[in-house]
Amino acid sequence: MSIDNDVVRGGLHVSDELLGTILPIVVYWVYSGLYCLLGGMENYRLHTKKDEDEKNLVTKKEVVKGVLLQQVVQSVVATVLFAVTGNDGDSDGNQHGFLVLVRQLFLAMVILDTWQYFMHRYMHQNKFLYKHIHSQHHRLVVPYAFGALYNHPLEGLLLDTIGGALAFLFSGMSPRASIFFFSFATIKTVDDHCGLWLPGNLFHIVFKNNSAYHDIHHQLYGSKYNFSQPFFVTWDRILGTYMPYALVERPEGGYEARPDKDCKDD
């Protein structure tokens, strides 16, 4: 017996819409929690623990509060979005072929990347928006995993929540497909901010947009570069905002994402 749009858990029917709203939040804290356990691995850090403690301009308690606020807003918008779009019965996954699903997920990635690139870049270029909104995220000069969604609430709404809603709507994905897409996007965003370069990390192998790439952006010399997030670096390359870098080992242990000198001096 199949139950459309529901997952049976202990005799309870959990809708795809509810899972699509709640699971990315759970994934965020579980995955970032795993990175917290690895945070003492100095030989794989992009910055030392001392730099993390001294250079960041916000306490970890404030970061947690800021992320939780954004996730509350995210949940409200997701609930409204699922309610408004309704359900046409396709989300049981049996009425869509695999290639259709792949196309929808890829299209959602492109839409989210495009939205976030141009919004993110504009928030750097507009001095008012940077000073009063986007600079909050850059209080994390040395990023760490659970700070990935630490943003001004308005930025969280514009970049992440609305960007995700547009990706969902225009890709045509079902609520069930959105569970996988938003959970994957969450994992990818956390990984980009983890501050570690771990051997064998598939995100570092498959994606040019990774923790080292994003670390460049968080440094003062990188504020005009590497705006792309969370998947590809396509728009940076097309529009000339990609900063090439080399990953070098620090003498005291760990790695450093070192930018190209010409870009650094620009």
PDB file of N, CA, C and O in Angstrom, residues 115-148:
ATOM      1  N   TRP A 115      20.625  33.419  -8.730  1.00  0.00           N
ATOM      2  CA  TRP A 115      20.005  34.364  -7.798  1.00  0.00           C
ATOM      3  C   TRP A 115      21.005  34.804  -6.735  1.00  0.00           C
ATOM      4  O   TRP A 115      21.163  36.006  -6.468  1.00  0.00           O
ATOM      5  N   GLN A 116      21.692  33.851  -6.143  1.00  0.00           N
ATOM      6  CA  GLN A 116      22.583  34.196  -5.043  1.00  0.00           C
ATOM      7  C   GLN A 116      23.816  34.956  -5.520  1.00  0.00           C
ATOM      8  O   GLN A 116      24.310  35.843  -4.815  1.00  0.00           O
ATOM      9  N   TYR A 117      24.323  34.643  -6.713  1.00  0.00           N
ATOM     10  CA  TYR A 117      25.483  35.373  -7.207  1.00  0.00           C
ATOM     11  C   TYR A 117      25.174  36.868  -7.341  1.00  0.00           C
ATOM     12  O   TYR A 117      25.916  37.710  -6.831  1.00  0.00           O
ATOM     13  N   PHE A 118      24.100  37.190  -8.042  1.00  0.00           N
ATOM     14  CA  PHE A 118      23.815  38.597  -8.318  1.00  0.00           C
ATOM     15  C   PHE A 118      23.357  39.351  -7.062  1.00  0.00           C
ATOM     16  O   PHE A 118      23.721  40.519  -6.867  1.00  0.00           O
ATOM     17  N   MET A 119      22.589  38.702  -6.204  1.00  0.00           N
ATOM     18  CA  MET A 119      22.182  39.340  -4.952  1.00  0.00           C
ATOM     19  C   MET A 119      23.385  39.534  -4.034  1.00  0.00           C
ATOM     20  O   MET A 119      23.562  40.601  -3.422  1.00  0.00           O
ATOM     21  N   HIS A 120      24.212  38.512  -3.939  1.00  0.00           N
ATOM     22  CA  HIS A 120      25.395  38.574  -3.080  1.00  0.00           C
ATOM     23  C   HIS A 120      26.361  39.649  -3.575  1.00  0.00           C
ATOM     24  O   HIS A 120      26.859  40.469  -2.787  1.00  0.00           O
ATOM     25  N   ARG A 121      26.592  39.681  -4.879  1.00  0.00           N
ATOM     26  CA  ARG A 121      27.513  40.678  -5.436  1.00  0.00           C
ATOM     27  C   ARG A 121      26.981  42.095  -5.211  1.00  0.00           C
ATOM     28  O   ARG A 121      27.745  43.003  -4.858  1.00  0.00           O
ATOM     29  N   TYR A 122      25.682  42.277  -5.388  1.00  0.00           N
ATOM     30  CA  TYR A 122      25.100  43.613  -5.206  1.00  0.00           C
ATOM     31  C   TYR A 122      25.215  44.075  -3.759  1.00  0.00           C
ATOM     32  O   TYR A 122      25.419  45.260  -3.483  1.00  0.00           O
ATOM     33  N   MET A 123      25.096  43.126  -2.827  1.00  0.00           N
ATOM     34  CA  MET A 123      25.220  43.497  -1.414  1.00  0.00           C
ATOM     35  C   MET A 123      26.642  43.924  -1.061  1.00  0.00           C
ATOM     36  O   MET A 123      26.842  44.632  -0.074  1.00  0.00           O
ATOM     37  N   HIS A 124      27.596  43.501  -1.850  1.00  0.00           N
ATOM     38  CA  HIS A 124      28.965  43.996  -1.663  1.00  0.00           C
ATOM     39  C   HIS A 124      29.168  45.342  -2.350  1.00  0.00           C
ATOM     40  O   HIS A 124      29.889  46.201  -1.843  1.00  0.00           O
ATOM     41  N   GLN A 125      28.545  45.525  -3.490  1.00  0.00           N
ATOM     42  CA  GLN A 125      28.754  46.745  -4.253  1.00  0.00           C
ATOM     43  C   GLN A 125      27.987  47.937  -3.691  1.00  0.00           C
ATOM     44  O   GLN A 125      28.447  49.081  -3.790  1.00  0.00           O
ATOM     45  N   ASN A 126      26.823  47.691  -3.119  1.00  0.00           N
ATOM     46  CA  ASN A 126      26.019  48.752  -2.522  1.00  0.00           C
ATOM     47  C   ASN A 126      26.501  49.003  -1.089  1.00  0.00           C
ATOM     48  O   ASN A 126      26.350  48.141  -0.220  1.00  0.00           O
ATOM     49  N   LYS A 127      27.089  50.150  -0.860  1.00  0.00           N
ATOM     50  CA  LYS A 127      27.710  50.428   0.439  1.00  0.00           C
ATOM     51  C   LYS A 127      26.701  50.403   1.579  1.00  0.00           C
ATOM     52  O   LYS A 127      27.019  49.956   2.690  1.00  0.00           O
ATOM     53  N   PHE A 128      25.495  50.883   1.321  1.00  0.00           N
ATOM     54  CA  PHE A 128      24.472  50.876   2.373  1.00  0.00           C
ATOM     55  C   PHE A 128      24.094  49.454   2.750  1.00  0.00           C
ATOM     56  O   PHE A 128      24.030  49.102   3.939  1.00  0.00           O
ATOM     57  N   LEU A 129      23.828  48.625   1.736  1.00  0.00           N
ATOM     58  CA  LEU A 129      23.441  47.239   2.003  1.00  0.00           C
ATOM     59  C   LEU A 129      24.568  46.467   2.676  1.00  0.00           C
ATOM     60  O   LEU A 129      24.317  45.646   3.565  1.00  0.00           O
ATOM     61  N   TYR A 130      25.804  46.741   2.253  1.00  0.00           N
ATOM     62  CA  TYR A 130      26.912  46.026   2.881  1.00  0.00           C
ATOM     63  C   TYR A 130      27.049  46.428   4.347  1.00  0.00           C
ATOM     64  O   TYR A 130      27.162  45.576   5.229  1.00  0.00           O
ATOM     65  N   LYS A 131      27.025  47.724   4.612  1.00  0.00           N
ATOM     66  CA  LYS A 131      27.238  48.207   5.971  1.00  0.00           C
ATOM     67  C   LYS A 131      26.153  47.748   6.921  1.00  0.00           C
ATOM     68  O   LYS A 131      26.437  47.325   8.053  1.00  0.00           O
ATOM     69  N   HIS A 132      24.900  47.801   6.468  1.00  0.00           N
ATOM     70  CA  HIS A 132      23.780  47.554   7.384  1.00  0.00           C
ATOM     71  C   HIS A 132      23.242  46.128   7.327  1.00  0.00           C
ATOM     72  O   HIS A 132      22.487  45.724   8.225  1.00  0.00           O
ATOM     73  N   ILE A 133      23.603  45.359   6.291  1.00  0.00           N
ATOM     74  CA  ILE A 133      23.038  44.012   6.164  1.00  0.00           C
ATOM     75  C   ILE A 133      24.129  42.950   5.992  1.00  0.00           C
ATOM     76  O   ILE A 133      24.346  42.119   6.869  1.00  0.00           O
ATOM     77  N   HIS A 134      24.839  42.987   4.860  1.00  0.00           N
ATOM     78  CA  HIS A 134      25.730  41.864   4.544  1.00  0.00           C
ATOM     79  C   HIS A 134      26.958  41.788   5.442  1.00  0.00           C
ATOM     80  O   HIS A 134      27.518  40.708   5.634  1.00  0.00           O
ATOM     81  N   SER A 135      27.389  42.925   5.994  1.00  0.00           N
ATOM     82  CA  SER A 135      28.580  42.908   6.850  1.00  0.00           C
ATOM     83  C   SER A 135      28.397  42.005   8.060  1.00  0.00           C
ATOM     84  O   SER A 135      29.381  41.543   8.648  1.00  0.00           O
ATOM     85  N   GLN A 136      27.146  41.719   8.431  1.00  0.00           N
ATOM     86  CA  GLN A 136      26.914  40.830   9.570  1.00  0.00           C
ATOM     87  C   GLN A 136      27.518  39.450   9.310  1.00  0.00           C
ATOM     88  O   GLN A 136      28.144  38.862  10.195  1.00  0.00           O
ATOM     89  N   HIS A 137      27.345  38.940   8.092  1.00  0.00           N
ATOM     90  CA  HIS A 137      27.911  37.628   7.767  1.00  0.00           C
ATOM     91  C   HIS A 137      29.437  37.669   7.792  1.00  0.00           C
ATOM     92  O   HIS A 137      30.087  36.695   8.180  1.00  0.00           O
ATOM     93  N   HIS A 138      30.009  38.803   7.409  1.00  0.00           N
ATOM     94  CA  HIS A 138      31.465  38.914   7.346  1.00  0.00           C
ATOM     95  C   HIS A 138      32.096  39.243   8.694  1.00  0.00           C
ATOM     96  O   HIS A 138      33.310  39.451   8.753  1.00  0.00           O
ATOM     97  N   ARG A 139      31.287  39.263   9.742  1.00  0.00           N
ATOM     98  CA  ARG A 139      31.884  39.288  11.077  1.00  0.00           C
ATOM     99  C   ARG A 139      32.639  37.978  11.324  1.00  0.00           C
ATOM    100  O   ARG A 139      33.506  37.923  12.198  1.00  0.00           O
ATOM    101  N   LEU A 140      32.280  36.969  10.560  1.00  0.00           N
ATOM    102  CA  LEU A 140      33.019  35.705  10.608  1.00  0.00           C
ATOM    103  C   LEU A 140      34.157  35.789   9.594  1.00  0.00           C
ATOM    104  O   LEU A 140      34.042  35.318   8.458  1.00  0.00           O
ATOM    105  N   VAL A 141      35.239  36.404   9.999  1.00  0.00           N
ATOM    106  CA  VAL A 141      36.423  36.499   9.139  1.00  0.00           C
ATOM    107  C   VAL A 141      37.001  35.104   8.921  1.00  0.00           C
ATOM    108  O   VAL A 141      37.508  34.780   7.849  1.00  0.00           O
ATOM    109  N   VAL A 142      36.940  34.304   9.950  1.00  0.00           N
ATOM    110  CA  VAL A 142      37.358  32.899   9.876  1.00  0.00           C
ATOM    111  C   VAL A 142      36.095  32.041   9.984  1.00  0.00           C
ATOM    112  O   VAL A 142      35.576  31.828  11.078  1.00  0.00           O
ATOM    113  N   PRO A 143      35.550  31.576   8.864  1.00  0.00           N
ATOM    114  CA  PRO A 143      34.286  30.841   8.893  1.00  0.00           C
ATOM    115  C   PRO A 143      34.406  29.505   9.621  1.00  0.00           C
ATOM    116  O   PRO A 143      35.476  28.895   9.662  1.00  0.00           O
ATOM    117  N   TYR A 144      33.307  29.055  10.176  1.00  0.00           N
ATOM    118  CA  TYR A 144      33.204  27.701  10.720  1.00  0.00           C
ATOM    119  C   TYR A 144      31.814  27.168  10.408  1.00  0.00           C
ATOM    120  O   TYR A 144      30.894  27.929  10.073  1.00  0.00           O
ATOM    121  N   ALA A 145      31.652  25.857  10.537  1.00  0.00           N
ATOM    122  CA  ALA A 145      30.511  25.154   9.948  1.00  0.00           C
ATOM    123  C   ALA A 145      29.155  25.708  10.370  1.00  0.00           C
ATOM    124  O   ALA A 145      28.316  26.025   9.519  1.00  0.00           O
ATOM    125  N   PHE A 146      28.890  25.835  11.673  1.00  0.00           N
ATOM    126  CA  PHE A 146      27.536  26.224  12.072  1.00  0.00           C
ATOM    127  C   PHE A 146      27.289  27.721  11.917  1.00  0.00           C
ATOM    128  O   PHE A 146      26.197  28.208  12.208  1.00  0.00           O
ATOM    129  N   GLY A 147      28.288  28.446  11.400  1.00  0.00           N
ATOM    130  CA  GLY A 147      28.081  29.847  11.061  1.00  0.00           C
ATOM    131  C   GLY A 147      27.681  30.052   9.614  1.00  0.00           C
ATOM    132  O   GLY A 147      27.555  31.197   9.151  1.00  0.00           O
ATOM    133  N   ALA A 148      27.460  28.975   8.879  1.00  0.00           N
ATOM    134  CA  ALA A 148      27.170  29.080   7.444  1.00  0.00           C
ATOM    135  C   ALA A 148      25.952  29.954   7.173  1.00  0.00           C
ATOM    136  O   ALA A 148      25.932  30.717   6.198  1.00  0.00           O
TER     137      ALA A 148
END
